[in-house]
Structure formats: structure tokens, C-alpha cells
Amino acid sequence: MSSTPPPPRRGAPLHVVQLLGSGSVGTGSHVRSLSAGLAARGLRVTACAAGSAEGRYGFVAAGARFVPVPTHSAVAAARVLRLACADADLVHAHGIRAGLLAALALRGRRVPLVVTWHARSATHGPGAQLRKLTERLVVGAATVVLGATSDLVDRARQRGARDARLAPVALSAPRRPAGGERLAEPHREKLRADLGALDRPLLVASAGFGRDPGLDLLLSASRYWLDRRPQPLLVIAGEGPERAVIRRRIARQRLPVWLLAPGEEATELLPVADLAVLAARWAGRAPLVDDALRRGVPLVATAVGGVPEVVGGAAALVPYGKPAALGSAVNALLDDPARRATLAEAGPARARTWPTEDTTVAQVLSVYDELTSAR
């Protein structure tokens, strides 16, 4: 964050309520960063989220008041949130579910509501129609919708948003040094040896171990480097109920794939990886993409959601749903050391162009000022 925040506001500080729904870790980290930045600039911040969120993100340490929101009942949650917003000058909800809850809590009150749309739902069938209706209700209630990616801004406008704007979300940089980072060789060799990848290319990816179409794409693509010598190893991190089913498929098809244990993160292996692979159906600011580029690890990714905006020309992009394209892109990079070296340099350079946490706070604060200046 900036070491020289703007001087405090005159008069009573603006009271802003940040509402975090059941979003990803990236969304929670963004809300924590935003809360800290706003508090440093003299605003009074109340963070509302499930009780467990305080232990994970530390909103109080960031300078905010924390209000736990019940998760068992939308009615109970709306009641708690309505009390928390009693003297709020503005409410900022993160995610569609949080936006709906905020709309219910603010019913009958003339309090500006900002909703940041962080991700797109992959729901199909009857659930998709309900989701579409929810999205319409939320963007209709919002004074301003901030989309983390351009396609989310377009989607908000299609759903009837009166004011939808692009507001990229900055993710916190990894704690270890990025760009040119090198582990001590013995430690590097041990990590790779533990995975069985001491003398073979190591590819790192993440996916859900459930009904994640991206996982199926990864497994299918791995068949396209079965005949390479040495054979690359694809290591996948993820959580989900179908781990045993996936393991049986890997064994049955003799795929060069290793599943990390629950709780292990793909990003932890980036310092020893040869390539990172993202096979998502949709992604905004994926932590694997951010960390891979910051660390200078060549990336192959599906050209979906906000990924092209994030990576620019610093990654190899392929269409979603085509295992042959993904497998061929991996093979092409493994065959081209010069191209890998180019991407390794381009990644950190691209990362330096991304919005920082400080500029993200400043952009959001300008929206707040616009909506509350006449109050």
C-alpha cells in the first residue's frame, strides 16, 4: 500500500460496509486489501462476512470493524447486515450472492450499492435460469456494477445494469521473490525428486476434483505427450469428492499425471516447474496465472474470461474445450527453449503493468466519492 495516503477527510469519516459472500480466496484477499487501503485513507470500514472469514483474512488487523454474518439463513443474514448498515454511507458487495443479500438488507433505504462482479457461474439447466434471474435482480439494485473483467462488464450490461465499469482486481504478490527467483539447487532437486520429476519436464496445474470440465480437459490433453521422451509429468492441485474416481482414470489410461494431496497448492511448485497450465472454462484473475507470470514460469492457458486481458502476449493461449490444441501447445513449448525463455522474461514484465493494490483502492475510492459527494 502507499506509504503516503491522502490526508483525512473533513468532517465525519465516510462509513463504508464491505460485504464478502462465499467467494474465492482471491476475492477475500481483495476485500481485505481494500478494507486496509480505505481505512488508511481515513474511511470507517465495516467488513461483513461469515464468521470464519475473520480468522482467514484478518479484517480487524486491517483496520476494519468485523461483523459475522449468519450462513444458515438468508433472512437472518439480511437482518444482521441491515443493522450493520444502519449508518452506512455506501455498501460494497463482492459477488452476486453478496449483492443479492445487500439488496435485501438495503430495501427501502437510499444508500448507494456498489457490486463487484468477480466471477461467472458455470451453472447449467434450471439452475442457470435462476442464476440469470438473480443476476438481473442484483444489477438492477446496484447503483454501480464493477466487473473484474471486460466480459463481466458486458454481461452486467446485458442483464440491465444502469452503470457497469471495468475495475480489474489486484491480487497480492507472492510472499517469495518473483521474477528470476531461483531455489538452491539441492532443494530444487529434492522437490522434483519427491514428485518423480527429477529428469523429466514438470507441468503444474490446478482444477476441481469434481465435475470440473477443466480437469477433464487437462487429463485428455496429457495423452498428447505420452510418447515424449522424457515423458512430462503433469501435477494437479485441487479439492473435490471424486479424487478416487480420477485416480482410477489416471491409472487405467496410464496418464503421466500426479494429484497433489488435499491442501497442497499448485503455486507452491511454480519455483521448480517448467510450465504452468490453466485449462479453465472461465477465469478472471486466476492465482496460478498471476503467480506463474510474476515468477517467470512459461504459461499455457485457455483464452477465456479475463485471461487474455491479464496475460497479453506473455503466455501461449489456446481455445477452450480442445485437448489437442492444449496438448500441442505444451509440446510446442517443450520443443522450443527460446520461446520458453522469451515467455519467462515477458511474464514478470507483464506483471509490472498490472494494477497494484494501491491503484485498485484509489479507483474504488473515486467511485465512492462520486456516489457520495452529494450526500
Short mmCIF file of C-alpha atoms in Angstrom, two decimals:
data_model
loop_
_atom_site.label_atom_id
_atom_site.label_comp_id
_atom_site.label_asym_id
_atom_site.label_seq_id
_atom_site.Cartn_x
_atom_site.Cartn_y
_atom_site.Cartn_z
CA MET A 1 0.00 0.00 0.00
CA SER A 2 1.09 3.61 -0.45
CA SER A 3 3.19 4.96 2.41
CA THR A 4 1.71 8.45 1.99
CA PRO A 5 -2.09 8.19 1.92
CA PRO A 6 -4.16 11.27 1.21
CA PRO A 7 -4.96 13.50 4.18
CA PRO A 8 -8.05 12.61 6.25
CA ARG A 9 -11.43 13.85 5.04
CA ARG A 10 -13.04 16.86 6.62
CA GLY A 11 -15.95 16.21 8.91
CA ALA A 12 -17.21 12.75 9.82
CA PRO A 13 -15.37 9.95 8.00
CA LEU A 14 -17.27 8.10 5.29
CA HIS A 15 -18.66 4.82 6.59
CA VAL A 16 -18.37 2.03 4.02
CA VAL A 17 -19.62 -1.53 4.51
CA GLN A 18 -17.75 -4.28 2.64
CA LEU A 19 -19.78 -7.47 2.21
CA LEU A 20 -17.99 -10.68 1.31
CA GLY A 21 -20.11 -13.62 0.17
CA SER A 22 -18.94 -17.17 -0.43
CA GLY A 23 -16.28 -16.05 -2.88
CA SER A 24 -12.85 -17.47 -3.61
CA VAL A 25 -9.72 -16.88 -1.58
CA GLY A 26 -8.72 -14.30 -4.18
CA THR A 27 -11.95 -12.35 -3.59
CA GLY A 28 -11.50 -12.49 0.16
CA SER A 29 -7.91 -11.26 -0.13
CA HIS A 30 -9.10 -8.41 -2.34
CA VAL A 31 -11.73 -7.34 0.20
CA ARG A 32 -9.13 -7.46 2.96
CA SER A 33 -6.72 -5.35 0.86
CA LEU A 34 -9.49 -2.91 0.00
CA SER A 35 -10.53 -2.60 3.66
CA ALA A 36 -6.95 -1.88 4.71
CA GLY A 37 -6.45 0.71 1.98
CA LEU A 38 -9.71 2.52 2.73
CA ALA A 39 -9.04 2.57 6.46
CA ALA A 40 -5.57 4.01 5.80
CA ARG A 41 -7.23 6.81 3.86
CA GLY A 42 -9.44 7.80 6.76
CA LEU A 43 -12.66 5.91 5.99
CA ARG A 44 -14.59 3.97 8.59
CA VAL A 45 -14.84 0.42 7.29
CA THR A 46 -17.13 -2.40 8.40
CA ALA A 47 -16.40 -5.82 6.93
CA CYS A 48 -19.28 -8.31 6.93
CA ALA A 49 -18.68 -11.97 6.15
CA ALA A 50 -19.07 -15.48 7.53
CA GLY A 51 -17.57 -15.79 10.99
CA SER A 52 -14.66 -17.90 9.76
CA ALA A 53 -13.54 -15.15 7.37
CA GLU A 54 -12.04 -13.03 10.16
CA GLY A 55 -9.63 -15.81 11.09
CA ARG A 56 -8.63 -16.30 7.47
CA TYR A 57 -8.25 -12.69 6.34
CA GLY A 58 -7.80 -10.56 9.48
CA PHE A 59 -10.15 -7.67 8.74
CA VAL A 60 -9.77 -6.22 12.23
CA ALA A 61 -5.99 -6.09 11.86
CA ALA A 62 -6.58 -4.29 8.55
CA GLY A 63 -8.37 -1.50 10.41
CA ALA A 64 -11.99 -2.56 9.87
CA ARG A 65 -14.78 -3.44 12.27
CA PHE A 66 -15.83 -7.04 11.66
CA VAL A 67 -19.45 -8.24 11.75
CA PRO A 68 -20.04 -12.00 11.38
CA VAL A 69 -22.94 -12.81 9.06
CA PRO A 70 -25.02 -15.99 9.57
CA THR A 71 -24.76 -18.51 6.73
CA HIS A 72 -27.67 -20.78 7.65
CA SER A 73 -30.43 -18.36 6.63
CA ALA A 74 -30.64 -15.53 4.09
CA VAL A 75 -33.30 -13.85 6.23
CA ALA A 76 -31.07 -13.91 9.33
CA ALA A 77 -28.11 -12.70 7.28
CA ALA A 78 -30.10 -9.81 5.81
CA ARG A 79 -31.26 -8.82 9.31
CA VAL A 80 -27.68 -8.71 10.64
CA LEU A 81 -26.49 -6.83 7.59
CA ARG A 82 -29.30 -4.28 7.84
CA LEU A 83 -28.17 -3.44 11.38
CA ALA A 84 -24.54 -3.22 10.29
CA CYS A 85 -25.55 -0.80 7.52
CA ALA A 86 -27.73 1.40 9.74
CA ASP A 87 -25.42 4.41 9.43
CA ALA A 88 -23.54 3.38 6.29
CA ASP A 89 -22.86 5.96 3.58
CA LEU A 90 -22.25 3.23 0.99
CA VAL A 91 -22.35 -0.56 0.78
CA HIS A 92 -19.97 -2.52 -1.42
CA ALA A 93 -20.91 -6.17 -2.06
CA HIS A 94 -18.48 -8.62 -3.63
CA GLY A 95 -20.13 -11.29 -5.75
CA ILE A 96 -23.68 -11.90 -6.96
CA ARG A 97 -24.81 -13.70 -3.79
CA ALA A 98 -23.46 -10.89 -1.63
CA GLY A 99 -25.12 -8.37 -3.94
CA LEU A 100 -28.49 -10.05 -3.52
CA LEU A 101 -28.10 -10.09 0.25
CA ALA A 102 -27.14 -6.41 0.27
CA ALA A 103 -30.13 -5.52 -1.91
CA LEU A 104 -32.43 -7.24 0.59
CA ALA A 105 -30.79 -5.53 3.56
CA LEU A 106 -30.99 -2.07 1.97
CA ARG A 107 -34.59 -2.35 0.86
CA GLY A 108 -36.31 0.99 1.34
CA ARG A 109 -33.07 2.86 2.05
CA ARG A 110 -31.39 5.33 -0.26
CA VAL A 111 -27.87 4.07 0.26
CA PRO A 112 -25.61 3.64 -2.79
CA LEU A 113 -24.85 0.00 -3.53
CA VAL A 114 -21.70 -0.98 -5.42
CA VAL A 115 -21.41 -4.60 -6.54
CA THR A 116 -18.14 -6.04 -7.80
CA TRP A 117 -18.73 -8.99 -10.11
CA HIS A 118 -15.68 -11.22 -9.63
CA ALA A 119 -16.58 -14.44 -11.43
CA ARG A 120 -19.01 -16.08 -13.81
CA SER A 121 -21.19 -19.02 -12.81
CA ALA A 122 -20.83 -22.30 -14.70
CA THR A 123 -24.34 -23.46 -13.69
CA HIS A 124 -26.40 -25.21 -16.37
CA GLY A 125 -30.01 -26.34 -16.74
CA PRO A 126 -32.74 -24.99 -14.42
CA GLY A 127 -30.08 -23.56 -12.13
CA ALA A 128 -28.81 -21.35 -14.94
CA GLN A 129 -32.21 -19.69 -15.30
CA LEU A 130 -32.35 -18.98 -11.57
CA ARG A 131 -28.84 -17.59 -11.74
CA LYS A 132 -29.82 -15.34 -14.64
CA LEU A 133 -32.78 -14.00 -12.67
CA THR A 134 -30.57 -13.38 -9.64
CA GLU A 135 -28.07 -11.52 -11.76
CA ARG A 136 -30.84 -9.30 -13.14
CA LEU A 137 -32.11 -8.53 -9.65
CA VAL A 138 -28.64 -7.67 -8.37
CA VAL A 139 -27.55 -5.42 -11.23
CA GLY A 140 -30.95 -3.75 -11.13
CA ALA A 141 -30.48 -2.90 -7.45
CA ALA A 142 -26.86 -1.77 -7.82
CA THR A 143 -26.00 1.88 -8.29
CA VAL A 144 -22.76 0.82 -9.98
CA VAL A 145 -21.53 -2.63 -11.06
CA LEU A 146 -17.76 -3.10 -11.20
CA GLY A 147 -16.66 -6.00 -13.40
CA ALA A 148 -13.29 -7.64 -12.74
CA THR A 149 -13.05 -8.46 -16.47
CA SER A 150 -14.44 -6.96 -19.66
CA ASP A 151 -16.73 -9.91 -20.33
CA LEU A 152 -18.28 -9.50 -16.86
CA VAL A 153 -18.92 -5.82 -17.62
CA ASP A 154 -20.64 -6.86 -20.86
CA ARG A 155 -22.66 -9.47 -19.00
CA ALA A 156 -23.78 -6.91 -16.41
CA ARG A 157 -24.96 -4.59 -19.18
CA GLN A 158 -26.84 -7.45 -20.84
CA ARG A 159 -28.56 -8.11 -17.52
CA GLY A 160 -29.71 -4.49 -17.34
CA ALA A 161 -27.07 -2.68 -15.29
CA ARG A 162 -27.53 1.10 -15.34
CA ASP A 163 -23.82 1.72 -14.83
CA ALA A 164 -21.24 -1.02 -15.37
CA ARG A 165 -17.50 -0.33 -15.36
CA LEU A 166 -14.28 -2.28 -15.67
CA ALA A 167 -12.38 -2.43 -12.39
CA PRO A 168 -9.57 -5.02 -12.50
CA VAL A 169 -8.82 -6.63 -9.15
CA ALA A 170 -5.22 -6.71 -7.95
CA LEU A 171 -4.11 -9.92 -6.27
CA SER A 172 -1.43 -9.83 -3.61
CA ALA A 173 2.03 -10.68 -4.90
CA PRO A 174 3.52 -13.97 -3.68
CA ARG A 175 5.48 -13.76 -0.47
CA ARG A 176 8.60 -15.17 -2.10
CA PRO A 177 10.58 -13.05 -4.56
CA ALA A 178 9.23 -13.19 -8.10
CA GLY A 179 10.87 -12.84 -11.48
CA GLY A 180 14.21 -14.57 -11.72
CA GLU A 181 13.69 -16.45 -8.44
CA ARG A 182 15.99 -19.44 -8.10
CA LEU A 183 15.88 -22.05 -5.36
CA ALA A 184 19.09 -23.56 -4.09
CA GLU A 185 19.83 -26.50 -6.37
CA PRO A 186 19.71 -29.22 -3.67
CA HIS A 187 16.27 -28.02 -2.52
CA ARG A 188 15.05 -27.79 -6.11
CA GLU A 189 16.25 -31.31 -6.87
CA LYS A 190 14.61 -32.68 -3.72
CA LEU A 191 11.24 -31.14 -4.57
CA ARG A 192 11.35 -32.54 -8.08
CA ALA A 193 12.61 -35.92 -6.91
CA ASP A 194 9.77 -36.20 -4.40
CA LEU A 195 7.36 -35.82 -7.32
CA GLY A 196 9.25 -38.22 -9.57
CA ALA A 197 10.21 -35.42 -11.97
CA LEU A 198 13.94 -35.12 -11.44
CA ASP A 199 14.83 -35.91 -15.08
CA ARG A 200 11.58 -35.04 -16.85
CA PRO A 201 9.63 -31.83 -17.56
CA LEU A 202 7.35 -30.78 -14.70
CA LEU A 203 4.00 -29.18 -15.56
CA VAL A 204 1.85 -27.61 -12.82
CA ALA A 205 -1.93 -27.06 -12.95
CA SER A 206 -4.96 -26.72 -10.68
CA ALA A 207 -8.54 -27.95 -11.04
CA GLY A 208 -11.56 -29.07 -9.05
CA PHE A 209 -11.70 -32.78 -8.27
CA GLY A 210 -15.39 -32.97 -9.03
CA ARG A 211 -17.41 -32.11 -12.09
CA ASP A 212 -14.83 -29.66 -13.39
CA PRO A 213 -14.67 -29.71 -17.20
CA GLY A 214 -11.23 -28.13 -16.96
CA LEU A 215 -9.94 -31.24 -15.20
CA ASP A 216 -11.22 -33.47 -17.99
CA LEU A 217 -9.52 -31.17 -20.50
CA LEU A 218 -6.22 -31.45 -18.61
CA LEU A 219 -6.37 -35.24 -18.42
CA SER A 220 -7.31 -35.57 -22.08
CA ALA A 221 -4.54 -33.18 -23.14
CA SER A 222 -1.95 -35.19 -21.18
CA ARG A 223 -2.41 -38.05 -23.66
CA TYR A 224 -0.76 -35.87 -26.31
CA TRP A 225 2.63 -36.08 -24.61
CA LEU A 226 2.52 -39.78 -23.69
CA ASP A 227 5.10 -40.60 -26.38
CA ARG A 228 7.58 -37.87 -25.45
CA ARG A 229 10.91 -38.92 -24.02
CA PRO A 230 11.48 -37.97 -21.32
CA GLN A 231 7.78 -38.01 -20.61
CA PRO A 232 6.46 -34.82 -18.92
CA LEU A 233 4.71 -35.13 -15.57
CA LEU A 234 1.54 -33.09 -15.00
CA VAL A 235 0.97 -32.30 -11.31
CA ILE A 236 -2.55 -31.12 -10.46
CA ALA A 237 -3.68 -29.46 -7.25
CA GLY A 238 -7.32 -29.38 -6.27
CA GLU A 239 -10.13 -30.34 -3.94
CA GLY A 240 -13.31 -32.30 -4.52
CA PRO A 241 -15.23 -35.52 -3.88
CA GLU A 242 -14.12 -37.54 -6.92
CA ARG A 243 -10.42 -37.91 -6.18
CA ALA A 244 -10.65 -41.71 -6.14
CA VAL A 245 -12.51 -41.77 -9.47
CA ILE A 246 -9.89 -39.51 -11.04
CA ARG A 247 -7.05 -41.65 -9.70
CA ARG A 248 -8.61 -44.75 -11.25
CA ARG A 249 -8.89 -42.98 -14.62
CA ILE A 250 -5.25 -41.92 -14.43
CA ALA A 251 -4.17 -45.48 -13.64
CA ARG A 252 -6.46 -47.07 -16.25
CA GLN A 253 -5.29 -44.77 -19.05
CA ARG A 254 -1.69 -44.69 -17.76
CA LEU A 255 -1.65 -40.93 -17.85
CA PRO A 256 1.50 -39.04 -16.78
CA VAL A 257 -0.43 -37.22 -14.05
CA TRP A 258 0.08 -36.84 -10.29
CA LEU A 259 -2.58 -35.45 -7.93
CA LEU A 260 -1.31 -33.37 -5.06
CA ALA A 261 -2.61 -34.10 -1.57
CA PRO A 262 -5.57 -32.06 -0.26
CA GLY A 263 -4.44 -28.65 0.90
CA GLU A 264 -1.35 -28.51 -1.30
CA GLU A 265 -1.27 -25.58 -3.72
CA ALA A 266 -0.10 -25.61 -7.33
CA THR A 267 1.55 -22.22 -6.85
CA GLU A 268 3.90 -23.72 -4.25
CA LEU A 269 5.52 -25.80 -7.01
CA LEU A 270 5.97 -22.97 -9.50
CA PRO A 271 9.59 -22.31 -8.43
CA VAL A 272 10.55 -25.79 -9.71
CA ALA A 273 8.09 -26.06 -12.63
CA ASP A 274 8.99 -25.98 -16.31
CA LEU A 275 5.50 -24.93 -17.39
CA ALA A 276 2.21 -23.86 -15.79
CA VAL A 277 -1.08 -24.93 -17.37
CA LEU A 278 -4.52 -23.36 -16.95
CA ALA A 279 -7.41 -25.27 -18.55
CA ALA A 280 -10.36 -23.30 -17.17
CA ARG A 281 -13.75 -22.87 -18.82
CA TRP A 282 -13.74 -19.35 -17.35
CA ALA A 283 -11.27 -17.41 -15.24
CA GLY A 284 -10.82 -13.83 -14.11
CA ARG A 285 -7.67 -13.27 -12.08
CA ALA A 286 -6.56 -16.85 -11.53
CA PRO A 287 -3.85 -17.10 -8.81
CA LEU A 288 -1.96 -19.69 -10.90
CA VAL A 289 -1.80 -17.27 -13.84
CA ASP A 290 -0.72 -14.35 -11.67
CA ASP A 291 2.00 -16.29 -9.86
CA ALA A 292 3.29 -18.02 -13.00
CA LEU A 293 3.83 -14.72 -14.82
CA ARG A 294 5.30 -12.98 -11.77
CA ARG A 295 7.77 -15.82 -11.29
CA GLY A 296 8.67 -16.09 -14.97
CA VAL A 297 7.23 -19.59 -15.46
CA PRO A 298 6.04 -20.11 -19.07
CA LEU A 299 2.26 -20.50 -19.15
CA VAL A 300 -0.17 -22.31 -21.45
CA ALA A 301 -3.75 -21.20 -20.80
CA THR A 302 -7.22 -21.30 -22.28
CA ALA A 303 -8.24 -17.97 -23.82
CA VAL A 304 -11.31 -17.45 -21.62
CA GLY A 305 -12.77 -14.69 -19.45
CA GLY A 306 -10.16 -12.21 -18.29
CA VAL A 307 -7.14 -14.38 -19.09
CA PRO A 308 -6.25 -12.66 -22.41
CA GLU A 309 -6.51 -9.25 -20.70
CA VAL A 310 -4.28 -10.38 -17.86
CA VAL A 311 -1.52 -12.11 -19.84
CA GLY A 312 -1.38 -10.09 -23.05
CA GLY A 313 1.35 -11.72 -25.16
CA ALA A 314 3.14 -13.25 -22.15
CA ALA A 315 1.55 -16.72 -22.45
CA ALA A 316 0.57 -19.31 -25.02
CA LEU A 317 -3.23 -19.15 -25.37
CA VAL A 318 -5.45 -21.92 -26.76
CA PRO A 319 -9.22 -22.23 -27.29
CA TYR A 320 -11.19 -23.88 -24.51
CA GLY A 321 -12.51 -27.41 -24.97
CA LYS A 322 -9.86 -28.65 -27.41
CA PRO A 323 -7.49 -31.17 -25.78
CA ALA A 324 -5.42 -31.46 -28.98
CA ALA A 325 -4.78 -27.71 -29.01
CA LEU A 326 -3.76 -27.72 -25.35
CA GLY A 327 -1.56 -30.79 -25.72
CA SER A 328 0.06 -29.43 -28.88
CA ALA A 329 0.78 -26.07 -27.23
CA VAL A 330 2.54 -27.85 -24.36
CA ASN A 331 4.56 -29.97 -26.78
CA ALA A 332 5.47 -26.92 -28.86
CA LEU A 333 6.83 -25.07 -25.82
CA LEU A 334 8.78 -28.08 -24.60
CA ASP A 335 10.36 -28.29 -28.07
CA ASP A 336 11.27 -24.59 -28.15
CA PRO A 337 13.67 -23.43 -25.40
CA ALA A 338 13.96 -20.00 -27.00
CA ARG A 339 10.20 -19.47 -26.83
CA ARG A 340 10.16 -20.58 -23.20
CA ALA A 341 12.94 -18.12 -22.41
CA THR A 342 11.00 -15.34 -24.14
CA LEU A 343 7.87 -16.08 -22.09
CA ALA A 344 9.94 -16.33 -18.90
CA GLU A 345 11.10 -12.74 -19.49
CA ALA A 346 7.72 -11.49 -20.71
CA GLY A 347 5.82 -12.74 -17.64
CA PRO A 348 7.38 -10.50 -14.97
CA ALA A 349 7.37 -7.57 -17.43
CA ARG A 350 3.64 -8.05 -17.97
CA ALA A 351 3.03 -8.38 -14.23
CA ARG A 352 4.61 -4.97 -13.68
CA THR A 353 1.85 -3.42 -15.82
CA TRP A 354 -0.98 -4.83 -13.69
CA PRO A 355 -2.92 -2.61 -11.28
CA THR A 356 -1.37 -2.57 -7.84
CA GLU A 357 -3.34 -2.89 -4.63
CA ASP A 358 -2.80 0.84 -4.15
CA THR A 359 -4.18 1.84 -7.57
CA THR A 360 -7.09 -0.56 -7.09
CA VAL A 361 -8.02 1.15 -3.82
CA ALA A 362 -7.70 4.57 -5.47
CA GLN A 363 -10.00 3.56 -8.33
CA VAL A 364 -12.65 2.20 -5.98
CA LEU A 365 -12.40 5.26 -3.76
CA SER A 366 -13.03 7.52 -6.75
CA VAL A 367 -16.28 5.62 -7.36
CA TYR A 368 -17.25 6.06 -3.72
CA ASP A 369 -16.53 9.80 -3.89
CA GLU A 370 -18.67 10.11 -7.00
CA LEU A 371 -21.64 8.35 -5.39
CA THR A 372 -21.45 10.08 -2.01
CA SER A 373 -20.38 13.62 -2.94
CA ALA A 374 -23.95 14.89 -2.91
CA ARG A 375 -24.87 13.17 0.35
#
